[in-house]
Amino acid sequence: MNGDVVPAAPVYDGELVDEPPKVVRRIGDLWQRSRFVPTALRSRAALGYAVRDAVAWLVLAPLRFLSGAVRGAVVVGRGWRRWVRVRDYREAAEQSEKLADKFIEIRELTLFRWKVTGAVCAVASAALTVAYVMFGGLALWGVAGVASVVLAVVGRRKDGSPGRKAVLAGPRTLTWTMDPQVLVDAFRDAKLVGKDETLRLVERAARVGDGWAVTVDLPATRKAADVIKNRDALASALAVDEVQLIVERVRGKGGHAGRVFLWVADEDPYAGPPLRTPLLDVEWWDAWRPVPFGRDARNRRIDLPLVWTSLLVGAIPRQGKTFATRLAAAGLILDPYTRLYVYDGKGGKDWDSAEQIAYQYVCGDELEHVEAVRDHLVELVAEVQSRYARMATLDDEVCPESKITPAISRDPDLGMPITAVIIDEVQVFLENPTREQVGGKKTTLGAYIADLLAYLVRKGPAAGIVVILATQRPDSNTIPSRLRAVLGSRFALRVMDWRDSNIVLGEQMNTRGYDASTLLPSHKGVGILRPDGETDAGADMLAMTVRTYYMPNAEWRVICARGRALREAAGTLAGHAVGDDAVRAIDAVAVVKALGTGAAERWVVELPEPLAAVVDYLGDQLDKREFVPTAELVEALKVEPTMFGKEMGELGCKPVRQYVPEGDATRRVRGYMTADIRAAVDEIGATNVEQP
Ligand SMILES: Nc1ncnc2c1ncn2[C@@H]1O[C@H](COP(=O)(O)OP(=O)(O)OP(=O)(O)O)[C@@H](O)[C@H]1O
């Protein structure tokens, strides 16, 4: 307080201040999550609501009884009227236009039923009179009481009760657990089974976790995949929010293509207090083991395998992308034998704790940062090549296949630790437009980094390289398809639309029922995971919605500090963490060669239409065929012939006439020489690369 400026510890975004003691919090969490604690007792607010509901129920009970009895009387009255007028028989006769023939029969039956009614009334009156004489007014009250209870039961407002169809029915939620017919109706309403089709119950509705589960078989030829695809329609038919409805295929033993497992959560499974990562409770973690990532709707633990694969995380800002990426990184940080290359394109504080353990660390979006990342990646590509060369010299006992093993990765003499390249906001590096000369060819810095990453993702896993990329711009221009296609695991938090979702999760995933644009904004840290390998939810799961563990900065710092202590103890702390940022000498020519001629060709910017479509359609036929008829292209590409010819001409492809075989004879048709198409592609590529 003497006016001096005192440095303070940084205060991070989302940091908790004045937290209750850990033990109290943990007991609170357990109490909240326990299945044995009734919902009403989980919090003071819930208890308040429960008491209020109970009082309201008691106050309204007489009124509800009365209205139920009146409704019951109406229902019974209507039923009796139908019966006495022989309505069903009459309607059947009317429909088959035989009313005239059956008229006498119906009339007789009506008269008979009137007589039965009269007789029953007479007997009932007599019985009542006798009871009155014998027991007095009490008997009449007793009978009236019993009758009103029966009528109230008949007339009670029961969700989906058969026999009555409300114009505006109340919620149908969970009626299916008691009456499977409601479930069948929901499948019909959602057009997942036909009107005359039905479901077979494999397992009756039962409580599983905080929800109800049921397994059904669809009618023959109907596919479980279609139910997953149309989950929204089924959720609507069952009157639950789609986040509450989990639909899974039952595969393998005991399953088939038409067997569906449904789980309906009692309430939003992704609400509630954030989940704490189990990594905080362990001293160290084996990077070869899948890393704890989160929990699915059914509260099953989802662990993410990282070794042998790579991960792409995509989301719009502020949805938990950095948090999710740090979770994956945390598992690797807690293994002292793992080397980490951490690059943060955002340049914030999110990753600064990782600096103390990182072998390479770059934080920022300036040109110098992008160039540093490029240099490190080039170095790593050279390292992968050298690892393969060294593995080839190892004997079969140490290295049985040309792949890294846990023992190799931990042997300091071999120098091949699991090496993770973690890049947050990777678009900053991939979109850098600075011109770059590589191996005599021109490209951009961003495109070169994409090629280096694509190489590492493709070739790296067997040599122990794990690539984790996170981006808030998951569009096709930012992450080129050559890089995206090779990334094994994908995690999409909320994105803008289904196209972005497909870019992260893979083509057509929205049509298979996985669309990250439908996730709720309030569900921070919840995303769709498409793992590359097995998870606890099953090896056959294509993708699943996961709520990631919440690891705020304070906990992240603990993990990083623990990672440093472990590395110090194991003697594996190296590189940037010990102040060694020296650039290692590499064989640049060998790296360019490793990327292959394919990469150099791709350094050319995308082709314009319709040339791109033609090249796409022809594929390797572009080199194999000499000539391709215009008619074939027009039909295959579904284009308008005149416009197509004009546009191809503008791109430098003039049509020619050639003889093509047709049956036994030949015919002269218009078309394009593939040599001309190839020349046009080269020409456009060269000019694009030359552009400033
Ligand atoms: N698993 C989670 N559970 C609960 N809240 C979470 C979870 N993950 C993230 N959040 C919340 O979401 C906020 C945004 O997370 P994060 O910083 O990871 O977003 P981001 O997508 O990386 O944003 P940006 O693109 O701006 O960097 C965090 O401050 C945190 O409070």
XYZ file of C-alpha atoms and ligand atoms in Angstrom:
723
model
C 0.000 0.000 0.000
C 2.974 2.280 -0.389
C 2.073 2.998 -3.968
C 4.431 0.388 -5.479
C 3.114 -1.710 -8.299
C 3.003 -5.311 -7.138
C 2.711 -8.044 -9.793
C -0.423 -10.132 -9.275
C -1.205 -13.631 -10.496
C -3.246 -13.545 -13.725
C -7.021 -13.829 -13.361
C -8.441 -16.085 -16.001
C -11.694 -16.113 -17.859
C -14.191 -18.423 -16.145
C -12.059 -18.650 -12.966
C -14.060 -19.437 -9.861
C -13.688 -17.185 -6.895
C -14.754 -17.995 -3.316
C -15.551 -21.607 -3.969
C -16.948 -23.749 -1.139
C -14.432 -26.239 0.278
C -13.711 -29.239 -1.971
C -15.247 -31.867 0.367
C -18.498 -29.938 0.680
C -18.629 -29.547 -3.082
C -18.009 -33.229 -3.666
C -20.693 -34.284 -1.170
C -23.031 -31.782 -2.836
C -22.231 -33.266 -6.255
C -22.781 -36.830 -5.026
C -26.082 -35.868 -3.407
C -27.194 -34.163 -6.621
C -26.291 -37.105 -8.825
C -27.351 -40.007 -6.611
C -30.139 -42.139 -7.956
C -31.418 -42.844 -4.476
C -32.110 -39.240 -3.592
C -35.593 -38.198 -4.779
C -35.527 -35.193 -7.111
C -37.463 -33.128 -4.577
C -34.714 -33.527 -1.995
C -31.804 -32.579 -4.256
C -31.981 -28.864 -3.630
C -33.851 -26.352 -1.573
C -35.516 -24.945 -4.673
C -36.664 -28.423 -5.789
C -38.122 -29.075 -2.311
C -39.944 -25.732 -2.479
C -41.449 -26.665 -5.849
C -42.466 -30.109 -4.594
C -44.247 -28.643 -1.528
C -45.991 -26.061 -3.690
C -47.115 -28.746 -6.155
C -48.407 -30.943 -3.300
C -50.455 -28.092 -1.778
C -51.869 -27.183 -5.202
C -52.727 -30.841 -5.778
C -54.560 -31.085 -2.435
C -56.505 -27.870 -2.989
C -57.547 -28.887 -6.486
C -58.303 -32.530 -5.627
C -62.087 -32.103 -4.881
C -62.544 -30.117 -8.058
C -60.664 -32.678 -10.123
C -62.720 -35.473 -8.534
C -65.967 -33.719 -9.408
C -64.966 -32.940 -12.975
C -63.663 -36.515 -13.371
C -67.000 -37.905 -12.155
C -68.952 -35.657 -14.545
C -66.695 -36.632 -17.444
C -67.096 -40.271 -16.437
C -70.895 -39.926 -16.434
C -70.743 -38.449 -19.939
C -68.435 -41.233 -21.153
C -70.682 -43.931 -19.633
C -73.800 -42.230 -21.047
C -72.279 -42.084 -24.536
C -71.158 -45.688 -24.316
C -74.614 -46.806 -23.272
C -76.207 -44.838 -26.127
C -73.913 -46.462 -28.668
C -74.722 -49.851 -27.235
C -78.454 -49.452 -27.044
C -78.635 -48.102 -30.581
C -76.455 -50.961 -31.838
C -74.248 -48.284 -33.453
C -71.383 -50.536 -34.563
C -73.705 -53.015 -36.279
C -75.688 -50.180 -37.842
C -72.542 -48.489 -39.162
C -71.178 -51.766 -40.583
C -74.492 -52.347 -42.352
C -74.501 -48.784 -43.665
C -71.005 -49.124 -44.989
C -71.757 -52.305 -46.827
C -75.015 -50.665 -48.053
C -77.101 -53.371 -46.461
C -78.929 -51.237 -43.954
C -82.301 -51.983 -45.544
C -81.703 -55.757 -45.318
C -80.574 -55.582 -41.749
C -83.073 -52.987 -40.575
C -85.461 -55.426 -38.906
C -82.628 -57.275 -37.225
C -81.145 -54.025 -35.895
C -84.510 -52.797 -34.724
C -85.127 -56.016 -32.842
C -81.744 -55.828 -31.215
C -82.354 -52.194 -30.245
C -85.681 -53.103 -28.652
C -84.044 -55.985 -26.829
C -81.308 -53.732 -25.484
C -83.881 -51.180 -24.350
C -85.632 -53.971 -22.491
C -82.340 -55.083 -20.905
C -81.719 -51.481 -19.864
C -85.199 -51.231 -18.400
C -84.773 -54.534 -16.549
C -81.348 -53.498 -15.153
C -82.810 -50.140 -14.050
C -85.767 -51.881 -12.401
C -83.524 -54.384 -10.593
C -81.142 -51.592 -9.515
C -84.029 -49.452 -8.252
C -85.468 -52.397 -6.354
C -82.087 -53.192 -4.840
C -81.638 -49.567 -3.841
C -85.084 -49.445 -2.290
C -84.406 -52.637 -0.295
C -81.044 -51.239 0.824
C -82.702 -47.970 1.802
C -85.373 -49.788 3.810
C -82.810 -51.983 5.520
C -79.950 -49.519 6.121
C -81.488 -46.087 5.626
C -79.911 -43.076 3.876
C -76.399 -44.394 4.537
C -76.847 -47.078 1.877
C -77.794 -44.499 -0.738
C -74.775 -42.359 0.168
C -72.520 -45.409 0.019
C -73.778 -46.414 -3.430
C -73.494 -42.810 -4.654
C -69.935 -42.648 -3.287
C -68.831 -45.876 -4.986
C -70.538 -44.860 -8.246
C -68.856 -41.441 -8.230
C -65.444 -42.994 -7.596
C -65.992 -45.409 -10.499
C -67.142 -42.551 -12.717
C -64.175 -40.368 -11.661
C -61.768 -43.206 -12.525
C -63.468 -43.679 -15.892
C -63.390 -39.944 -16.553
C -59.933 -39.172 -15.188
C -57.601 -37.241 -17.441
C -55.038 -39.843 -18.273
C -52.376 -39.124 -20.913
C -53.213 -41.011 -24.077
C -55.965 -43.075 -22.415
C -57.550 -45.256 -25.006
C -61.084 -44.636 -26.139
C -60.867 -40.855 -25.953
C -59.046 -38.601 -28.322
C -58.540 -35.101 -27.042
C -58.474 -32.382 -29.663
C -55.464 -30.877 -27.920
C -54.049 -33.822 -26.057
C -51.823 -33.180 -23.076
C -48.215 -34.346 -23.056
C -47.780 -37.980 -24.015
C -44.450 -38.143 -22.246
C -43.727 -41.543 -20.807
C -47.226 -42.995 -21.322
C -45.459 -45.464 -23.610
C -43.680 -46.960 -20.622
C -47.056 -48.251 -19.448
C -48.806 -48.735 -22.744
C -46.530 -49.981 -25.558
C -49.285 -49.165 -28.045
C -48.440 -45.485 -27.510
C -44.893 -46.245 -28.626
C -46.171 -48.013 -31.718
C -48.413 -45.024 -32.468
C -45.438 -42.684 -32.058
C -43.423 -44.720 -34.570
C -46.391 -44.571 -36.941
C -46.860 -40.827 -36.430
C -43.160 -40.281 -37.099
C -43.627 -42.353 -40.284
C -40.984 -44.827 -39.170
C -43.384 -47.748 -39.550
C -46.410 -48.071 -41.817
C -50.035 -47.828 -40.705
C -50.502 -51.597 -40.774
C -47.112 -52.382 -39.304
C -46.232 -52.784 -35.673
C -43.204 -53.119 -33.418
C -42.013 -56.140 -31.520
C -40.965 -55.546 -27.968
C -37.546 -57.106 -27.335
C -37.158 -55.680 -23.865
C -39.964 -53.999 -21.963
C -39.580 -50.441 -20.784
C -37.319 -50.372 -17.742
C -35.519 -47.769 -15.679
C -31.929 -47.293 -16.817
C -30.069 -44.466 -15.132
C -32.141 -41.300 -15.046
C -34.471 -42.404 -17.799
C -36.478 -45.163 -19.396
C -35.079 -47.647 -21.859
C -36.812 -49.979 -24.271
C -35.559 -52.199 -27.084
C -37.787 -52.895 -30.050
C -37.595 -54.699 -33.361
C -38.834 -52.852 -36.401
C -40.980 -54.626 -38.973
C -38.996 -56.596 -41.564
C -37.192 -54.371 -44.108
C -37.391 -51.256 -41.898
C -33.945 -50.049 -40.860
C -32.751 -48.952 -37.426
C -30.470 -46.437 -39.172
C -33.590 -44.609 -40.404
C -34.881 -44.271 -36.849
C -31.568 -42.691 -35.819
C -31.802 -40.404 -38.833
C -35.348 -39.308 -37.944
C -34.833 -39.058 -34.219
C -36.369 -35.569 -34.179
C -39.674 -36.791 -35.610
C -39.803 -39.610 -33.065
C -38.968 -37.204 -30.223
C -41.835 -34.999 -31.359
C -44.188 -37.979 -31.529
C -43.168 -38.971 -28.002
C -43.424 -35.345 -26.847
C -39.883 -35.050 -25.534
C -37.056 -32.708 -26.471
C -34.704 -34.346 -28.944
C -31.786 -34.032 -26.535
C -33.707 -36.336 -24.206
C -34.153 -39.090 -26.760
C -31.207 -41.378 -27.434
C -31.607 -43.874 -30.261
C -28.987 -46.521 -30.852
C -28.694 -49.527 -33.088
C -28.216 -52.873 -31.406
C -25.432 -54.480 -33.362
C -23.263 -57.542 -33.289
C -24.367 -60.474 -31.139
C -28.003 -60.097 -30.132
C -28.562 -57.280 -32.567
C -29.544 -56.776 -36.164
C -30.200 -54.042 -38.679
C -33.774 -53.579 -37.482
C -33.238 -53.636 -33.718
C -33.402 -50.275 -31.961
C -32.539 -49.286 -28.433
C -34.370 -46.194 -27.179
C -33.557 -44.288 -24.054
C -35.647 -41.366 -22.920
C -34.100 -39.181 -20.245
C -36.360 -37.832 -17.500
C -34.923 -34.380 -18.065
C -32.272 -32.631 -20.133
C -29.280 -34.958 -19.640
C -26.765 -32.213 -20.446
C -28.028 -29.722 -17.878
C -26.898 -29.827 -14.274
C -23.584 -28.978 -12.681
C -20.422 -29.300 -14.817
C -18.581 -32.598 -14.634
C -15.150 -32.681 -13.044
C -12.408 -34.461 -14.959
C -11.170 -37.687 -13.318
C -7.655 -36.733 -14.441
C -7.432 -34.408 -11.444
C -7.551 -37.412 -9.154
C -4.679 -39.289 -10.786
C -0.992 -38.685 -10.309
C -0.098 -39.602 -13.863
C -1.735 -40.995 -16.976
C -0.562 -43.450 -19.595
C -0.837 -41.711 -22.971
C -1.483 -45.109 -24.572
C -4.734 -45.372 -22.637
C -7.779 -43.505 -23.960
C -8.046 -40.118 -22.258
C -11.158 -39.343 -20.129
C -13.128 -36.940 -22.296
C -16.664 -36.714 -20.930
C -19.920 -38.520 -20.402
C -22.740 -39.346 -22.760
C -26.424 -38.732 -22.087
C -26.693 -42.030 -20.230
C -23.826 -40.938 -18.007
C -21.467 -43.501 -19.491
C -17.850 -42.466 -19.356
C -16.414 -41.658 -22.765
C -12.655 -42.004 -23.103
C -10.924 -40.860 -26.231
C -8.098 -42.924 -27.751
C -5.381 -40.594 -29.042
C -2.353 -42.724 -29.874
C -2.634 -44.141 -33.438
C -5.061 -41.424 -34.404
C -5.635 -37.674 -34.657
C -8.405 -35.332 -33.595
C -10.230 -32.405 -35.150
C -12.314 -30.177 -32.868
C -14.608 -27.632 -34.518
C -17.147 -25.185 -33.154
C -18.298 -21.612 -33.277
C -16.594 -19.410 -30.650
C -17.352 -19.754 -26.945
C -18.780 -23.264 -27.098
C -15.965 -25.026 -25.285
C -13.553 -25.849 -28.094
C -10.407 -24.840 -26.255
C -11.648 -26.587 -23.119
C -12.254 -29.812 -25.065
C -8.842 -29.625 -26.728
C -7.166 -29.057 -23.375
C -8.919 -32.165 -22.024
C -7.337 -34.297 -24.732
C -4.000 -32.574 -24.102
C -4.290 -33.136 -20.326
C -4.094 -36.918 -20.705
C -0.858 -36.531 -22.683
C 0.582 -33.930 -20.312
C 0.202 -36.338 -17.406
C 2.424 -38.880 -19.160
C 6.035 -37.768 -18.598
C 7.212 -39.720 -21.640
C 5.072 -37.670 -24.011
C 6.466 -34.730 -25.962
C 4.133 -31.839 -26.733
C 4.247 -29.271 -29.524
C 1.722 -26.601 -28.506
C 0.697 -23.875 -30.946
C -2.012 -21.383 -30.062
C -3.141 -19.221 -32.958
C -5.367 -17.118 -30.712
C -2.493 -15.819 -28.632
C -4.449 -15.681 -25.395
C -3.804 -17.160 -21.993
C -5.640 -20.405 -22.611
C -2.481 -22.386 -23.259
C 0.206 -20.493 -21.357
C 0.335 -23.058 -18.539
C 1.363 -25.667 -21.104
C 4.499 -23.653 -21.891
C 6.266 -25.127 -18.867
C 6.086 -28.648 -20.294
C 6.018 -27.994 -24.057
C 8.868 -29.201 -26.231
C 7.885 -26.551 -28.739
C 5.592 -23.628 -27.960
C 4.250 -20.887 -30.201
C 1.530 -18.455 -29.181
C 0.338 -15.730 -31.538
C -0.904 -15.011 -35.042
C 1.888 -12.829 -36.468
C 3.935 -13.920 -39.462
C 6.879 -14.843 -37.220
C 4.595 -17.216 -35.277
C 3.286 -18.863 -38.431
C 6.829 -19.260 -39.734
C 7.933 -20.770 -36.433
C 5.108 -23.304 -36.651
C 6.126 -24.135 -40.219
C 9.743 -24.671 -39.162
C 8.751 -26.938 -36.298
C 6.450 -28.964 -38.514
C 9.141 -29.357 -41.163
C 11.404 -30.564 -38.393
C 8.768 -33.018 -37.267
C 8.249 -34.377 -40.786
C 11.997 -35.005 -40.940
C 11.748 -36.620 -37.499
C 8.989 -38.979 -38.724
C 11.181 -40.031 -41.649
C 14.099 -40.614 -39.344
C 11.911 -42.625 -36.949
C 10.822 -44.923 -39.767
C 14.430 -45.345 -40.817
C 15.481 -46.127 -37.249
C 12.565 -48.519 -36.670
C 13.638 -50.457 -39.762
C 16.981 -51.144 -38.084
C 15.482 -52.392 -34.804
C 15.236 -56.145 -34.331
C 11.849 -57.882 -34.454
C 11.668 -58.370 -30.731
C 11.843 -54.647 -29.977
C 9.856 -53.538 -33.001
C 7.710 -56.398 -34.360
C 5.996 -54.283 -37.019
C 7.107 -50.974 -38.449
C 5.155 -49.309 -35.685
C 5.983 -47.692 -32.407
C 5.191 -49.687 -29.239
C 4.752 -48.482 -25.626
C 8.227 -49.815 -24.827
C 9.880 -48.016 -27.753
C 8.073 -44.770 -26.903
C 9.451 -44.837 -23.342
C 13.010 -45.828 -24.144
C 15.140 -42.652 -23.879
C 17.925 -44.272 -25.923
C 15.648 -44.752 -28.897
C 14.362 -41.155 -28.701
C 10.914 -41.841 -30.153
C 8.435 -40.599 -27.541
C 4.742 -40.133 -28.288
C 4.736 -36.649 -29.772
C 1.529 -34.623 -29.802
C 1.080 -31.614 -32.065
C -1.716 -29.534 -30.546
C -2.862 -26.533 -32.551
C -5.655 -24.287 -31.286
C -7.251 -21.948 -33.837
C -5.444 -23.832 -36.579
C -7.115 -21.642 -39.233
C -4.723 -18.832 -38.298
C -1.862 -20.933 -39.634
C -3.711 -22.619 -42.486
C -5.055 -19.391 -43.952
C -1.802 -17.473 -44.016
C -1.497 -16.141 -47.583
C 2.243 -15.321 -47.547
C 3.912 -16.581 -50.743
C 6.315 -19.408 -50.158
C 8.828 -21.113 -52.410
C 9.089 -24.817 -51.628
C 11.230 -27.200 -53.641
C 11.247 -24.821 -56.599
C 7.456 -24.500 -56.637
C 5.333 -21.627 -55.469
C 2.716 -22.015 -52.794
C 1.418 -20.174 -49.741
C 2.597 -20.551 -46.180
C -0.880 -21.781 -45.152
C -1.056 -24.385 -47.918
C 2.437 -25.616 -47.046
C 1.475 -25.995 -43.371
C -1.643 -27.907 -44.457
C 0.555 -30.272 -46.458
C 2.969 -30.747 -43.579
C 0.065 -31.470 -41.233
C -1.579 -33.813 -43.742
C 1.707 -35.740 -43.924
C 1.981 -35.916 -40.138
C -1.622 -37.068 -39.781
C -1.233 -39.664 -42.536
C 2.205 -41.029 -41.801
C 2.741 -39.909 -38.206
C 0.516 -42.231 -36.127
C 2.625 -45.363 -36.618
C 5.703 -43.321 -35.680
C 4.006 -42.048 -32.507
C 2.758 -38.660 -33.746
C -0.662 -37.491 -32.524
C -2.150 -34.406 -34.204
C -4.911 -32.460 -32.432
C -6.388 -29.514 -34.299
C -9.065 -27.092 -33.107
C -10.767 -24.460 -35.203
C -13.624 -22.006 -34.943
C -13.862 -21.859 -38.736
C -14.713 -25.375 -39.805
C -15.301 -24.532 -43.464
C -13.894 -26.298 -46.491
C -11.595 -23.422 -47.435
C -9.988 -23.286 -44.013
C -9.280 -26.965 -43.504
C -8.532 -28.388 -46.937
C -10.157 -31.702 -47.691
C -6.751 -33.426 -48.100
C -6.086 -32.683 -44.431
C -9.628 -33.248 -43.202
C -9.945 -36.602 -44.932
C -7.076 -38.105 -42.946
C -8.035 -36.842 -39.477
C -9.322 -39.877 -37.590
C -11.432 -38.641 -34.655
C -13.762 -35.674 -34.898
C -15.495 -33.648 -32.244
C -18.046 -31.026 -33.259
C -19.426 -28.681 -30.652
C -22.200 -26.341 -31.812
C -21.613 -24.992 -35.316
C -23.557 -22.603 -37.562
C -25.193 -25.018 -39.985
C -25.239 -28.632 -41.126
C -22.561 -27.980 -43.747
C -20.063 -26.929 -41.090
C -21.139 -29.908 -39.019
C -20.434 -32.245 -41.937
C -17.065 -30.625 -42.471
C -16.052 -31.519 -38.929
C -17.825 -34.868 -38.617
C -17.591 -36.108 -42.183
C -19.692 -36.166 -45.329
C -23.386 -37.001 -45.023
C -23.273 -37.215 -41.232
C -26.312 -34.926 -40.970
C -28.372 -37.327 -43.061
C -27.351 -40.100 -40.680
C -28.761 -38.147 -37.746
C -25.651 -36.335 -36.525
C -25.857 -32.575 -36.946
C -23.900 -30.372 -34.531
C -25.838 -27.269 -35.584
C -28.840 -28.615 -33.671
C -27.009 -28.581 -30.328
C -28.274 -25.970 -27.896
C -26.237 -22.800 -27.260
C -26.729 -23.305 -23.521
C -25.067 -26.708 -23.725
C -21.485 -25.498 -23.439
C -18.975 -28.286 -23.797
C -21.545 -30.636 -25.383
C -20.676 -31.922 -28.825
C -20.902 -34.845 -31.214
C -17.923 -37.157 -31.066
C -17.039 -39.414 -33.959
C -14.256 -41.473 -32.460
C -11.659 -43.379 -34.393
C -11.688 -46.546 -32.329
C -13.592 -48.037 -29.457
C -15.222 -46.112 -26.633
C -17.200 -47.330 -23.624
C -20.382 -46.643 -25.551
C -19.393 -49.457 -27.902
C -17.160 -50.087 -30.862
C -20.070 -50.008 -33.268
C -21.210 -46.511 -32.431
C -20.704 -44.245 -35.383
C -20.942 -41.095 -33.275
C -22.369 -39.972 -29.962
C -23.258 -36.793 -28.151
C -20.816 -36.188 -25.340
C -20.754 -33.697 -22.536
C -17.093 -32.972 -21.977
C -15.603 -32.662 -18.542
C -15.207 -29.122 -17.310
C -11.619 -28.210 -16.603
C -11.315 -24.501 -15.838
C -7.995 -22.669 -15.797
C -7.237 -23.376 -12.149
C -7.476 -27.129 -12.724
C -5.638 -26.883 -16.039
C -2.765 -25.163 -14.245
C -2.700 -27.991 -11.677
C -2.473 -30.584 -14.468
C 0.316 -28.691 -16.255
C 2.285 -28.217 -13.025
C 1.893 -31.930 -12.299
C 3.071 -32.716 -15.845
C 6.191 -30.633 -15.292
C 6.960 -32.285 -11.947
C 6.541 -35.728 -13.556
C 8.885 -34.802 -16.402
C 11.464 -33.398 -14.028
C 11.341 -36.623 -12.017
C 11.607 -38.791 -15.133
C 14.297 -36.581 -16.661
C 12.267 -36.015 -19.811
C 11.844 -32.263 -19.663
C 13.334 -30.871 -22.865
C 13.028 -28.285 -25.639
C 11.191 -25.012 -25.006
C 10.347 -26.043 -21.420
C 14.064 -25.839 -20.535
C 14.704 -22.806 -22.723
C 16.042 -24.763 -25.700
C 14.445 -23.240 -28.798
C 17.311 -24.010 -31.145
C 16.278 -24.900 -34.675
C 17.497 -28.374 -35.543
C 19.252 -28.966 -38.838
C 17.072 -30.821 -41.300
C 17.274 -32.056 -44.847
C 14.744 -29.707 -46.503
C 14.912 -31.536 -49.837
C 14.066 -34.827 -48.155
C 11.038 -33.195 -46.508
C 9.715 -31.876 -49.816
C 10.271 -35.317 -51.301
C 8.422 -36.896 -48.377
C 5.378 -34.716 -49.010
C 5.326 -36.253 -52.474
C 4.698 -34.841 -55.891
C 0.978 -34.955 -55.085
C 1.423 -32.163 -52.555
C 3.368 -30.001 -54.977
C 0.593 -30.414 -57.510
C -2.000 -29.454 -54.942
C -0.161 -26.245 -54.189
C -2.155 -25.043 -57.120
C -5.383 -23.266 -56.209
C -8.792 -24.933 -56.800
C -9.971 -25.311 -60.397
C -12.962 -23.343 -61.676
C -16.194 -25.049 -62.751
C -16.979 -26.934 -64.935
C -13.343 -28.003 -65.288
C -13.219 -29.074 -61.637
C -16.304 -31.258 -62.126
C -14.847 -32.793 -65.292
C -11.555 -33.598 -63.536
C -13.473 -34.959 -60.582
C -15.644 -37.153 -62.809
C -12.751 -38.516 -64.831
C -10.501 -39.203 -61.845
C -7.553 -41.359 -62.938
C -9.248 -41.833 -66.333
C -7.929 -38.361 -67.098
C -4.519 -39.942 -67.608
C -5.723 -43.255 -68.999
C -8.202 -42.137 -71.669
C -7.400 -40.166 -74.766
C -10.802 -38.798 -75.619
C -14.054 -38.229 -73.759
C -17.330 -37.547 -75.635
C -19.218 -34.345 -74.783
C -22.479 -36.305 -74.494
C -20.946 -38.477 -71.758
C -19.811 -35.441 -69.761
C -23.128 -33.616 -70.217
C -25.032 -36.625 -68.955
C -22.703 -37.422 -66.082
C -22.435 -33.844 -64.847
C -26.079 -32.969 -65.601
C -25.156 -29.687 -67.294
C -26.731 -27.691 -70.085
C -24.747 -28.613 -73.274
C -24.428 -25.143 -74.899
C -23.356 -23.416 -71.695
C -20.994 -26.283 -70.877
C -19.300 -26.026 -74.291
C -18.966 -22.250 -73.938
C -17.447 -22.436 -70.432
C -15.040 -25.226 -71.375
C -13.959 -23.134 -74.384
C -13.283 -20.157 -72.141
C -11.086 -22.365 -69.959
C -9.049 -23.391 -72.978
C -10.696 -26.728 -73.878
C -11.925 -26.731 -77.476
C -14.088 -29.676 -78.568
C -12.886 -31.966 -81.384
C -14.527 -34.745 -83.420
C -13.321 -38.293 -82.991
C -14.415 -41.769 -83.979
C -15.652 -43.869 -81.097
C -16.674 -47.546 -81.281
C -20.416 -48.196 -81.179
C -21.382 -51.842 -81.324
C -19.524 -53.333 -84.272
C -19.217 -50.019 -86.084
C -17.706 -46.668 -85.177
C -19.338 -43.247 -84.939
C -17.922 -39.747 -85.119
C -18.828 -37.697 -82.057
C -17.846 -34.384 -80.469
C -15.762 -34.451 -77.343
C -12.578 -33.346 -75.623
C -9.041 -34.676 -75.788
C -7.919 -35.495 -72.244
C -4.542 -33.968 -73.147
C -6.339 -30.626 -73.684
C -8.091 -30.960 -70.320
C -4.782 -31.731 -68.595
C -3.133 -28.772 -70.300
C -5.966 -26.463 -69.144
C -5.567 -27.725 -65.561
C -1.809 -27.087 -65.648
C -2.268 -23.678 -67.195
C -4.825 -22.542 -64.569
C -2.665 -23.958 -61.797
C 0.408 -22.089 -62.990
C -1.390 -18.736 -63.296
C -3.043 -19.087 -59.902
C 0.228 -19.756 -58.182
C 1.800 -16.766 -59.861
C -0.959 -14.485 -58.555
C 0.132 -12.123 -55.788
N -17.429 -28.987 -20.466
C -17.910 -27.799 -20.126
N -18.899 -27.689 -19.220
C -19.390 -26.481 -18.900
N -18.979 -25.322 -19.433
C -18.009 -25.354 -20.318
C -17.427 -26.589 -20.723
N -16.477 -26.330 -21.645
C -16.472 -25.000 -21.805
N -17.382 -24.406 -21.010
C -17.655 -22.973 -20.918
O -17.626 -22.413 -22.206
C -16.808 -21.256 -22.237
C -16.109 -21.153 -23.561
O -15.185 -22.199 -23.665
P -13.876 -22.078 -24.576
O -13.023 -20.950 -24.126
O -13.269 -23.423 -24.649
O -14.565 -21.712 -25.929
P -13.908 -21.639 -27.341
O -14.858 -22.352 -28.246
O -12.506 -22.102 -27.295
O -13.988 -20.114 -27.606
P -13.052 -19.272 -28.562
O -13.296 -19.763 -29.937
O -13.492 -17.880 -28.294
O -11.648 -19.551 -28.091
C -15.839 -21.412 -21.070
O -15.536 -20.191 -20.490
C -16.557 -22.310 -20.108
O -17.147 -21.568 -19.076
